[in-house]
Every structure is written in C-alpha cells, then in structure tokens.
Amino acid sequence: RMRVVGQSRIHVVDSDDLFAYALPGPGGAVVVSSGLRSSLTDDEFDLVLAHEEAHVRQRHDRHLLLALVARAVIPPISPVSRGVEHHVERWADEEAIRRTGISRLVAARTVAKVALASSAPRPALAFGDTGTGARAEALLAPPFAPARRRHVEAMVLVGAVVVVAMVQLHRTASYVVDLLV
C-alpha cells in the first residue's frame, strides 16, 4: 500500500491515514497521505514537505542505517543511535524552516500536530515521530545550526563500533569454521 511507482519526487497516497515520510536512497522521494495534506494549512504542508525533502537531500538514510546496524550489533550503543536519529530530525527541522521561512512557533506546532495525528507505521524517515516534545521545544529556542563536528564525531563513533563488531563477527565465524573442520 505504501509502495511508490514513478519518477515524481513527491507522491500523494490516497489514504485517510495521516503520514509523511522520505524514501531512502539516491533517488529518494517524499510520500504524503491525502489525509495529512487535507488536515494541514498550506504553510504547515510546505514545512512537512521541506522537512522530508531535507532528509532526501542530505541522505539521512545513510546515517540512520549505520546507527541501526550499530544498535543491532551492539545493543549498548542504543543511546548513541537514538542521538543520531534525533540529530537528523532536528537537522531536517531547521533546514525546513530556512527553506520555507515559516516561524519557529508555527514549525513547533506543526511538528506536534503531525506527531499527535500520525497514524502510519514508520517505514523510513517519518515526519514527527522522533522525540516530538524535544523537537518542538528546540524549535521554540533560537535557531540550531547542525554542528558538523559533533555530527562527524557521532558518525565516527558509530562507524568505529560497527567496524569493531564486524571484526568480532569475523572472529566468531572463523572460530565456528575451525570447529567444523
């Protein structure tokens, strides 16, 4: 039901459910339900589209995939992984505000409104479902510029954990092979 066919960058799914998400990958697109479209003002809808397009443009799917793999391989890394999720949501929030020129108050209300009304599963990068309260509160504060240094540090940490996990997996596989031979 949520599959997208075609070359358009924005797809409207005929559904009373309320959702918007970015499809991952280099040719990513934005999917929005007709129910969400009809429940938002033009400014709110523009903000949601700009937020999802930011995910596509910045390839946030790569960051989230790395964080997900790290969490799956080494469960204690979960707090760092959740931090990456929150960071990319905030990054997309701020980029959406810059692109649309919408006030931070309207943006905070929109994040809360969409999160409270959302009825779809989280198939990809879904608007409004990662730390909604913290996101809305942050939008009421002065603008946030994604700190590249912090972002790089977090990604390096997650990457290092993944590499260590892969080495350990390789050692475990070698041990199993030795047992079988």
JSON list of C-alpha atoms in Angstrom, two decimals:
[
{"chain": "A", "resi": 1, "resn": "ARG", "atom": "CA", "xyz": [0.00, 0.00, 0.00]},
{"chain": "A", "resi": 2, "resn": "MET", "atom": "CA", "xyz": [2.92, 2.36, 0.64]},
{"chain": "A", "resi": 3, "resn": "ARG", "atom": "CA", "xyz": [4.88, 1.41, -2.46]},
{"chain": "A", "resi": 4, "resn": "VAL", "atom": "CA", "xyz": [5.67, 4.26, -4.83]},
{"chain": "A", "resi": 5, "resn": "VAL", "atom": "CA", "xyz": [5.91, 3.89, -8.58]},
{"chain": "A", "resi": 6, "resn": "GLY", "atom": "CA", "xyz": [7.09, 6.60, -10.97]},
{"chain": "A", "resi": 7, "resn": "GLN", "atom": "CA", "xyz": [9.67, 9.32, -11.26]},
{"chain": "A", "resi": 8, "resn": "SER", "atom": "CA", "xyz": [7.99, 12.16, -9.36]},
{"chain": "A", "resi": 9, "resn": "ARG", "atom": "CA", "xyz": [9.79, 13.46, -6.29]},
{"chain": "A", "resi": 10, "resn": "ILE", "atom": "CA", "xyz": [6.53, 13.89, -4.33]},
{"chain": "A", "resi": 11, "resn": "HIS", "atom": "CA", "xyz": [3.88, 11.20, -4.16]},
{"chain": "A", "resi": 12, "resn": "VAL", "atom": "CA", "xyz": [0.45, 11.64, -2.62]},
{"chain": "A", "resi": 13, "resn": "VAL", "atom": "CA", "xyz": [-1.09, 8.39, -1.41]},
{"chain": "A", "resi": 14, "resn": "ASP", "atom": "CA", "xyz": [-4.88, 8.33, -1.31]},
{"chain": "A", "resi": 15, "resn": "SER", "atom": "CA", "xyz": [-5.39, 7.49, 2.35]},
{"chain": "A", "resi": 16, "resn": "ASP", "atom": "CA", "xyz": [-7.27, 8.92, 5.30]},
{"chain": "A", "resi": 17, "resn": "ASP", "atom": "CA", "xyz": [-4.29, 7.96, 7.49]},
{"chain": "A", "resi": 18, "resn": "LEU", "atom": "CA", "xyz": [-2.01, 10.86, 8.36]},
{"chain": "A", "resi": 19, "resn": "PHE", "atom": "CA", "xyz": [1.63, 10.36, 7.39]},
{"chain": "A", "resi": 20, "resn": "ALA", "atom": "CA", "xyz": [4.61, 11.76, 5.53]},
{"chain": "A", "resi": 21, "resn": "TYR", "atom": "CA", "xyz": [7.97, 10.08, 5.01]},
{"chain": "A", "resi": 22, "resn": "ALA", "atom": "CA", "xyz": [11.08, 10.17, 2.89]},
{"chain": "A", "resi": 23, "resn": "LEU", "atom": "CA", "xyz": [12.03, 7.14, 0.86]},
{"chain": "A", "resi": 24, "resn": "PRO", "atom": "CA", "xyz": [15.73, 6.35, 1.26]},
{"chain": "A", "resi": 25, "resn": "GLY", "atom": "CA", "xyz": [18.31, 6.15, -1.47]},
{"chain": "A", "resi": 26, "resn": "PRO", "atom": "CA", "xyz": [19.96, 8.44, -4.01]},
{"chain": "A", "resi": 27, "resn": "GLY", "atom": "CA", "xyz": [16.71, 8.81, -5.95]},
{"chain": "A", "resi": 28, "resn": "GLY", "atom": "CA", "xyz": [14.68, 9.31, -2.79]},
{"chain": "A", "resi": 29, "resn": "ALA", "atom": "CA", "xyz": [11.20, 10.74, -2.89]},
{"chain": "A", "resi": 30, "resn": "VAL", "atom": "CA", "xyz": [8.66, 12.09, -0.42]},
{"chain": "A", "resi": 31, "resn": "VAL", "atom": "CA", "xyz": [5.39, 10.29, 0.26]},
{"chain": "A", "resi": 32, "resn": "VAL", "atom": "CA", "xyz": [2.46, 12.13, 1.83]},
{"chain": "A", "resi": 33, "resn": "SER", "atom": "CA", "xyz": [-1.05, 10.92, 2.52]},
{"chain": "A", "resi": 34, "resn": "SER", "atom": "CA", "xyz": [-4.01, 12.83, 1.17]},
{"chain": "A", "resi": 35, "resn": "GLY", "atom": "CA", "xyz": [-5.38, 12.77, 4.71]},
{"chain": "A", "resi": 36, "resn": "LEU", "atom": "CA", "xyz": [-2.35, 14.64, 6.02]},
{"chain": "A", "resi": 37, "resn": "ARG", "atom": "CA", "xyz": [-2.49, 17.11, 3.14]},
{"chain": "A", "resi": 38, "resn": "SER", "atom": "CA", "xyz": [-6.10, 17.95, 3.85]},
{"chain": "A", "resi": 39, "resn": "SER", "atom": "CA", "xyz": [-5.51, 18.32, 7.61]},
{"chain": "A", "resi": 40, "resn": "LEU", "atom": "CA", "xyz": [-2.74, 20.93, 7.26]},
{"chain": "A", "resi": 41, "resn": "THR", "atom": "CA", "xyz": [-2.67, 24.56, 6.24]},
{"chain": "A", "resi": 42, "resn": "ASP", "atom": "CA", "xyz": [-0.55, 25.43, 3.21]},
{"chain": "A", "resi": 43, "resn": "ASP", "atom": "CA", "xyz": [2.29, 26.69, 5.43]},
{"chain": "A", "resi": 44, "resn": "GLU", "atom": "CA", "xyz": [2.22, 23.56, 7.57]},
{"chain": "A", "resi": 45, "resn": "PHE", "atom": "CA", "xyz": [2.19, 21.34, 4.50]},
{"chain": "A", "resi": 46, "resn": "ASP", "atom": "CA", "xyz": [5.10, 23.28, 2.96]},
{"chain": "A", "resi": 47, "resn": "LEU", "atom": "CA", "xyz": [7.06, 22.75, 6.17]},
{"chain": "A", "resi": 48, "resn": "VAL", "atom": "CA", "xyz": [6.37, 19.00, 6.17]},
{"chain": "A", "resi": 49, "resn": "LEU", "atom": "CA", "xyz": [7.45, 18.71, 2.52]},
{"chain": "A", "resi": 50, "resn": "ALA", "atom": "CA", "xyz": [10.61, 20.77, 3.14]},
{"chain": "A", "resi": 51, "resn": "HIS", "atom": "CA", "xyz": [11.43, 18.59, 6.17]},
{"chain": "A", "resi": 52, "resn": "GLU", "atom": "CA", "xyz": [11.09, 15.35, 4.21]},
{"chain": "A", "resi": 53, "resn": "GLU", "atom": "CA", "xyz": [12.97, 16.79, 1.23]},
{"chain": "A", "resi": 54, "resn": "ALA", "atom": "CA", "xyz": [15.81, 17.70, 3.61]},
{"chain": "A", "resi": 55, "resn": "HIS", "atom": "CA", "xyz": [16.05, 14.04, 4.59]},
{"chain": "A", "resi": 56, "resn": "VAL", "atom": "CA", "xyz": [16.28, 13.09, 0.91]},
{"chain": "A", "resi": 57, "resn": "ARG", "atom": "CA", "xyz": [18.78, 15.84, 0.00]},
{"chain": "A", "resi": 58, "resn": "GLN", "atom": "CA", "xyz": [21.07, 15.20, 2.96]},
{"chain": "A", "resi": 59, "resn": "ARG", "atom": "CA", "xyz": [20.83, 11.39, 2.55]},
{"chain": "A", "resi": 60, "resn": "HIS", "atom": "CA", "xyz": [19.89, 10.93, 6.18]},
{"chain": "A", "resi": 61, "resn": "ASP", "atom": "CA", "xyz": [19.04, 7.33, 5.34]},
{"chain": "A", "resi": 62, "resn": "ARG", "atom": "CA", "xyz": [22.79, 6.53, 5.34]},
{"chain": "A", "resi": 63, "resn": "HIS", "atom": "CA", "xyz": [23.26, 7.95, 8.82]},
{"chain": "A", "resi": 64, "resn": "LEU", "atom": "CA", "xyz": [20.22, 6.15, 10.16]},
{"chain": "A", "resi": 65, "resn": "LEU", "atom": "CA", "xyz": [21.19, 2.84, 8.56]},
{"chain": "A", "resi": 66, "resn": "LEU", "atom": "CA", "xyz": [24.64, 2.99, 10.13]},
{"chain": "A", "resi": 67, "resn": "ALA", "atom": "CA", "xyz": [23.10, 3.82, 13.51]},
{"chain": "A", "resi": 68, "resn": "LEU", "atom": "CA", "xyz": [20.60, 0.97, 13.14]},
{"chain": "A", "resi": 69, "resn": "VAL", "atom": "CA", "xyz": [23.30, -1.54, 12.26]},
{"chain": "A", "resi": 70, "resn": "ALA", "atom": "CA", "xyz": [25.40, -0.40, 15.21]},
{"chain": "A", "resi": 71, "resn": "ARG", "atom": "CA", "xyz": [22.42, -0.78, 17.55]},
{"chain": "A", "resi": 72, "resn": "ALA", "atom": "CA", "xyz": [21.60, -4.24, 16.22]},
{"chain": "A", "resi": 73, "resn": "VAL", "atom": "CA", "xyz": [25.17, -5.48, 16.52]},
{"chain": "A", "resi": 74, "resn": "ILE", "atom": "CA", "xyz": [25.99, -3.85, 19.85]},
{"chain": "A", "resi": 75, "resn": "PRO", "atom": "CA", "xyz": [22.84, -3.08, 21.85]},
{"chain": "A", "resi": 76, "resn": "PRO", "atom": "CA", "xyz": [24.63, -0.85, 24.40]},
{"chain": "A", "resi": 77, "resn": "ILE", "atom": "CA", "xyz": [25.21, 1.65, 21.57]},
{"chain": "A", "resi": 78, "resn": "SER", "atom": "CA", "xyz": [21.47, 2.41, 21.54]},
{"chain": "A", "resi": 79, "resn": "PRO", "atom": "CA", "xyz": [21.79, 5.85, 23.19]},
{"chain": "A", "resi": 80, "resn": "VAL", "atom": "CA", "xyz": [24.25, 6.98, 20.51]},
{"chain": "A", "resi": 81, "resn": "SER", "atom": "CA", "xyz": [22.00, 5.53, 17.82]},
{"chain": "A", "resi": 82, "resn": "ARG", "atom": "CA", "xyz": [18.96, 7.37, 19.19]},
{"chain": "A", "resi": 83, "resn": "GLY", "atom": "CA", "xyz": [21.07, 10.53, 19.31]},
{"chain": "A", "resi": 84, "resn": "VAL", "atom": "CA", "xyz": [21.79, 10.20, 15.60]},
{"chain": "A", "resi": 85, "resn": "GLU", "atom": "CA", "xyz": [18.06, 9.76, 14.91]},
{"chain": "A", "resi": 86, "resn": "HIS", "atom": "CA", "xyz": [17.22, 12.88, 16.91]},
{"chain": "A", "resi": 87, "resn": "HIS", "atom": "CA", "xyz": [20.03, 14.84, 15.26]},
{"chain": "A", "resi": 88, "resn": "VAL", "atom": "CA", "xyz": [18.85, 14.13, 11.71]},
{"chain": "A", "resi": 89, "resn": "GLU", "atom": "CA", "xyz": [15.28, 15.06, 12.64]},
{"chain": "A", "resi": 90, "resn": "ARG", "atom": "CA", "xyz": [16.44, 18.35, 14.12]},
{"chain": "A", "resi": 91, "resn": "TRP", "atom": "CA", "xyz": [18.67, 18.94, 11.09]},
{"chain": "A", "resi": 92, "resn": "ALA", "atom": "CA", "xyz": [15.67, 18.46, 8.79]},
{"chain": "A", "resi": 93, "resn": "ASP", "atom": "CA", "xyz": [13.52, 20.69, 11.02]},
{"chain": "A", "resi": 94, "resn": "GLU", "atom": "CA", "xyz": [15.99, 23.56, 10.81]},
{"chain": "A", "resi": 95, "resn": "GLU", "atom": "CA", "xyz": [16.53, 23.16, 7.08]},
{"chain": "A", "resi": 96, "resn": "ALA", "atom": "CA", "xyz": [12.75, 23.18, 6.54]},
{"chain": "A", "resi": 97, "resn": "ILE", "atom": "CA", "xyz": [12.41, 26.43, 8.49]},
{"chain": "A", "resi": 98, "resn": "ARG", "atom": "CA", "xyz": [15.22, 28.04, 6.48]},
{"chain": "A", "resi": 99, "resn": "ARG", "atom": "CA", "xyz": [13.70, 26.93, 3.17]},
{"chain": "A", "resi": 100, "resn": "THR", "atom": "CA", "xyz": [10.11, 27.91, 3.94]},
{"chain": "A", "resi": 101, "resn": "GLY", "atom": "CA", "xyz": [10.64, 30.98, 6.09]},
{"chain": "A", "resi": 102, "resn": "ILE", "atom": "CA", "xyz": [7.93, 29.75, 8.45]},
{"chain": "A", "resi": 103, "resn": "SER", "atom": "CA", "xyz": [8.09, 30.99, 12.02]},
{"chain": "A", "resi": 104, "resn": "ARG", "atom": "CA", "xyz": [9.62, 28.74, 14.63]},
{"chain": "A", "resi": 105, "resn": "LEU", "atom": "CA", "xyz": [6.32, 28.79, 16.56]},
{"chain": "A", "resi": 106, "resn": "VAL", "atom": "CA", "xyz": [4.37, 27.52, 13.54]},
{"chain": "A", "resi": 107, "resn": "ALA", "atom": "CA", "xyz": [7.07, 24.89, 12.98]},
{"chain": "A", "resi": 108, "resn": "ALA", "atom": "CA", "xyz": [6.85, 23.69, 16.61]},
{"chain": "A", "resi": 109, "resn": "ARG", "atom": "CA", "xyz": [3.06, 23.49, 16.42]},
{"chain": "A", "resi": 110, "resn": "THR", "atom": "CA", "xyz": [3.25, 21.61, 13.12]},
{"chain": "A", "resi": 111, "resn": "VAL", "atom": "CA", "xyz": [5.70, 19.04, 14.50]},
{"chain": "A", "resi": 112, "resn": "ALA", "atom": "CA", "xyz": [3.41, 18.45, 17.48]},
{"chain": "A", "resi": 113, "resn": "LYS", "atom": "CA", "xyz": [0.23, 18.42, 15.36]},
{"chain": "A", "resi": 114, "resn": "VAL", "atom": "CA", "xyz": [1.59, 15.88, 12.87]},
{"chain": "A", "resi": 115, "resn": "ALA", "atom": "CA", "xyz": [3.09, 13.66, 15.57]},
{"chain": "A", "resi": 116, "resn": "LEU", "atom": "CA", "xyz": [-0.13, 13.56, 17.57]},
{"chain": "A", "resi": 117, "resn": "ALA", "atom": "CA", "xyz": [-2.25, 12.87, 14.50]},
{"chain": "A", "resi": 118, "resn": "SER", "atom": "CA", "xyz": [0.11, 10.44, 12.76]},
{"chain": "A", "resi": 119, "resn": "SER", "atom": "CA", "xyz": [-1.43, 7.07, 12.10]},
{"chain": "A", "resi": 120, "resn": "ALA", "atom": "CA", "xyz": [1.08, 5.35, 9.84]},
{"chain": "A", "resi": 121, "resn": "PRO", "atom": "CA", "xyz": [3.88, 2.94, 10.65]},
{"chain": "A", "resi": 122, "resn": "ARG", "atom": "CA", "xyz": [7.44, 4.25, 10.44]},
{"chain": "A", "resi": 123, "resn": "PRO", "atom": "CA", "xyz": [8.57, 2.87, 7.08]},
{"chain": "A", "resi": 124, "resn": "ALA", "atom": "CA", "xyz": [11.54, 5.14, 6.50]},
{"chain": "A", "resi": 125, "resn": "LEU", "atom": "CA", "xyz": [12.26, 8.66, 7.72]},
{"chain": "A", "resi": 126, "resn": "ALA", "atom": "CA", "xyz": [8.88, 9.58, 9.13]},
{"chain": "A", "resi": 127, "resn": "PHE", "atom": "CA", "xyz": [7.96, 13.16, 9.98]},
{"chain": "A", "resi": 128, "resn": "GLY", "atom": "CA", "xyz": [7.09, 13.75, 13.59]},
{"chain": "A", "resi": 129, "resn": "ASP", "atom": "CA", "xyz": [7.94, 10.54, 15.36]},
{"chain": "A", "resi": 130, "resn": "THR", "atom": "CA", "xyz": [11.42, 11.05, 16.84]},
{"chain": "A", "resi": 131, "resn": "GLY", "atom": "CA", "xyz": [11.44, 12.95, 20.13]},
{"chain": "A", "resi": 132, "resn": "THR", "atom": "CA", "xyz": [8.49, 15.15, 19.28]},
{"chain": "A", "resi": 133, "resn": "GLY", "atom": "CA", "xyz": [8.47, 17.02, 22.59]},
{"chain": "A", "resi": 134, "resn": "ALA", "atom": "CA", "xyz": [12.20, 17.74, 22.46]},
{"chain": "A", "resi": 135, "resn": "ARG", "atom": "CA", "xyz": [11.95, 18.78, 18.81]},
{"chain": "A", "resi": 136, "resn": "ALA", "atom": "CA", "xyz": [9.04, 21.15, 19.44]},
{"chain": "A", "resi": 137, "resn": "GLU", "atom": "CA", "xyz": [10.82, 22.64, 22.45]},
{"chain": "A", "resi": 138, "resn": "ALA", "atom": "CA", "xyz": [14.01, 23.11, 20.43]},
{"chain": "A", "resi": 139, "resn": "LEU", "atom": "CA", "xyz": [12.05, 24.85, 17.68]},
{"chain": "A", "resi": 140, "resn": "LEU", "atom": "CA", "xyz": [10.88, 27.43, 20.22]},
{"chain": "A", "resi": 141, "resn": "ALA", "atom": "CA", "xyz": [14.53, 28.23, 21.05]},
{"chain": "A", "resi": 142, "resn": "PRO", "atom": "CA", "xyz": [16.97, 30.19, 18.87]},
{"chain": "A", "resi": 143, "resn": "PRO", "atom": "CA", "xyz": [17.97, 28.55, 15.58]},
{"chain": "A", "resi": 144, "resn": "PHE", "atom": "CA", "xyz": [20.16, 25.48, 15.64]},
{"chain": "A", "resi": 145, "resn": "ALA", "atom": "CA", "xyz": [22.95, 25.05, 13.13]},
{"chain": "A", "resi": 146, "resn": "PRO", "atom": "CA", "xyz": [23.85, 21.38, 12.75]},
{"chain": "A", "resi": 147, "resn": "ALA", "atom": "CA", "xyz": [27.27, 21.14, 14.32]},
{"chain": "A", "resi": 148, "resn": "ARG", "atom": "CA", "xyz": [29.33, 19.30, 11.73]},
{"chain": "A", "resi": 149, "resn": "ARG", "atom": "CA", "xyz": [31.98, 18.48, 14.30]},
{"chain": "A", "resi": 150, "resn": "ARG", "atom": "CA", "xyz": [29.51, 16.81, 16.68]},
{"chain": "A", "resi": 151, "resn": "HIS", "atom": "CA", "xyz": [27.83, 15.10, 13.78]},
{"chain": "A", "resi": 152, "resn": "VAL", "atom": "CA", "xyz": [31.12, 13.77, 12.44]},
{"chain": "A", "resi": 153, "resn": "GLU", "atom": "CA", "xyz": [32.17, 12.65, 15.93]},
{"chain": "A", "resi": 154, "resn": "ALA", "atom": "CA", "xyz": [28.94, 10.75, 16.41]},
{"chain": "A", "resi": 155, "resn": "MET", "atom": "CA", "xyz": [29.20, 9.10, 12.99]},
{"chain": "A", "resi": 156, "resn": "VAL", "atom": "CA", "xyz": [32.85, 8.19, 13.60]},
{"chain": "A", "resi": 157, "resn": "LEU", "atom": "CA", "xyz": [31.91, 6.65, 16.94]},
{"chain": "A", "resi": 158, "resn": "VAL", "atom": "CA", "xyz": [29.08, 4.66, 15.38]},
{"chain": "A", "resi": 159, "resn": "GLY", "atom": "CA", "xyz": [31.34, 3.66, 12.45]},
{"chain": "A", "resi": 160, "resn": "ALA", "atom": "CA", "xyz": [34.05, 2.51, 14.82]},
{"chain": "A", "resi": 161, "resn": "VAL", "atom": "CA", "xyz": [31.58, 0.41, 16.76]},
{"chain": "A", "resi": 162, "resn": "VAL", "atom": "CA", "xyz": [30.38, -1.18, 13.53]},
{"chain": "A", "resi": 163, "resn": "VAL", "atom": "CA", "xyz": [33.95, -1.95, 12.45]},
{"chain": "A", "resi": 164, "resn": "VAL", "atom": "CA", "xyz": [34.74, -3.50, 15.84]},
{"chain": "A", "resi": 165, "resn": "ALA", "atom": "CA", "xyz": [31.54, -5.52, 15.63]},
{"chain": "A", "resi": 166, "resn": "MET", "atom": "CA", "xyz": [32.40, -6.73, 12.13]},
{"chain": "A", "resi": 167, "resn": "VAL", "atom": "CA", "xyz": [35.87, -7.81, 13.28]},
{"chain": "A", "resi": 168, "resn": "GLN", "atom": "CA", "xyz": [34.32, -9.67, 16.17]},
{"chain": "A", "resi": 169, "resn": "LEU", "atom": "CA", "xyz": [31.80, -11.29, 13.81]},
{"chain": "A", "resi": 170, "resn": "HIS", "atom": "CA", "xyz": [34.67, -12.34, 11.53]},
{"chain": "A", "resi": 171, "resn": "ARG", "atom": "CA", "xyz": [36.49, -13.89, 14.51]},
{"chain": "A", "resi": 172, "resn": "THR", "atom": "CA", "xyz": [33.35, -15.71, 15.58]},
{"chain": "A", "resi": 173, "resn": "ALA", "atom": "CA", "xyz": [32.83, -17.04, 12.06]},
{"chain": "A", "resi": 174, "resn": "SER", "atom": "CA", "xyz": [36.46, -18.21, 11.92]},
{"chain": "A", "resi": 175, "resn": "TYR", "atom": "CA", "xyz": [36.03, -19.95, 15.26]},
{"chain": "A", "resi": 176, "resn": "VAL", "atom": "CA", "xyz": [32.89, -21.74, 14.01]},
{"chain": "A", "resi": 177, "resn": "VAL", "atom": "CA", "xyz": [34.69, -22.81, 10.81]},
{"chain": "A", "resi": 178, "resn": "ASP", "atom": "CA", "xyz": [37.61, -24.15, 12.88]},
{"chain": "A", "resi": 179, "resn": "LEU", "atom": "CA", "xyz": [35.17, -26.15, 15.00]},
{"chain": "A", "resi": 180, "resn": "LEU", "atom": "CA", "xyz": [33.53, -27.66, 11.94]},
{"chain": "A", "resi": 181, "resn": "VAL", "atom": "CA", "xyz": [36.78, -28.58, 10.18]}
]
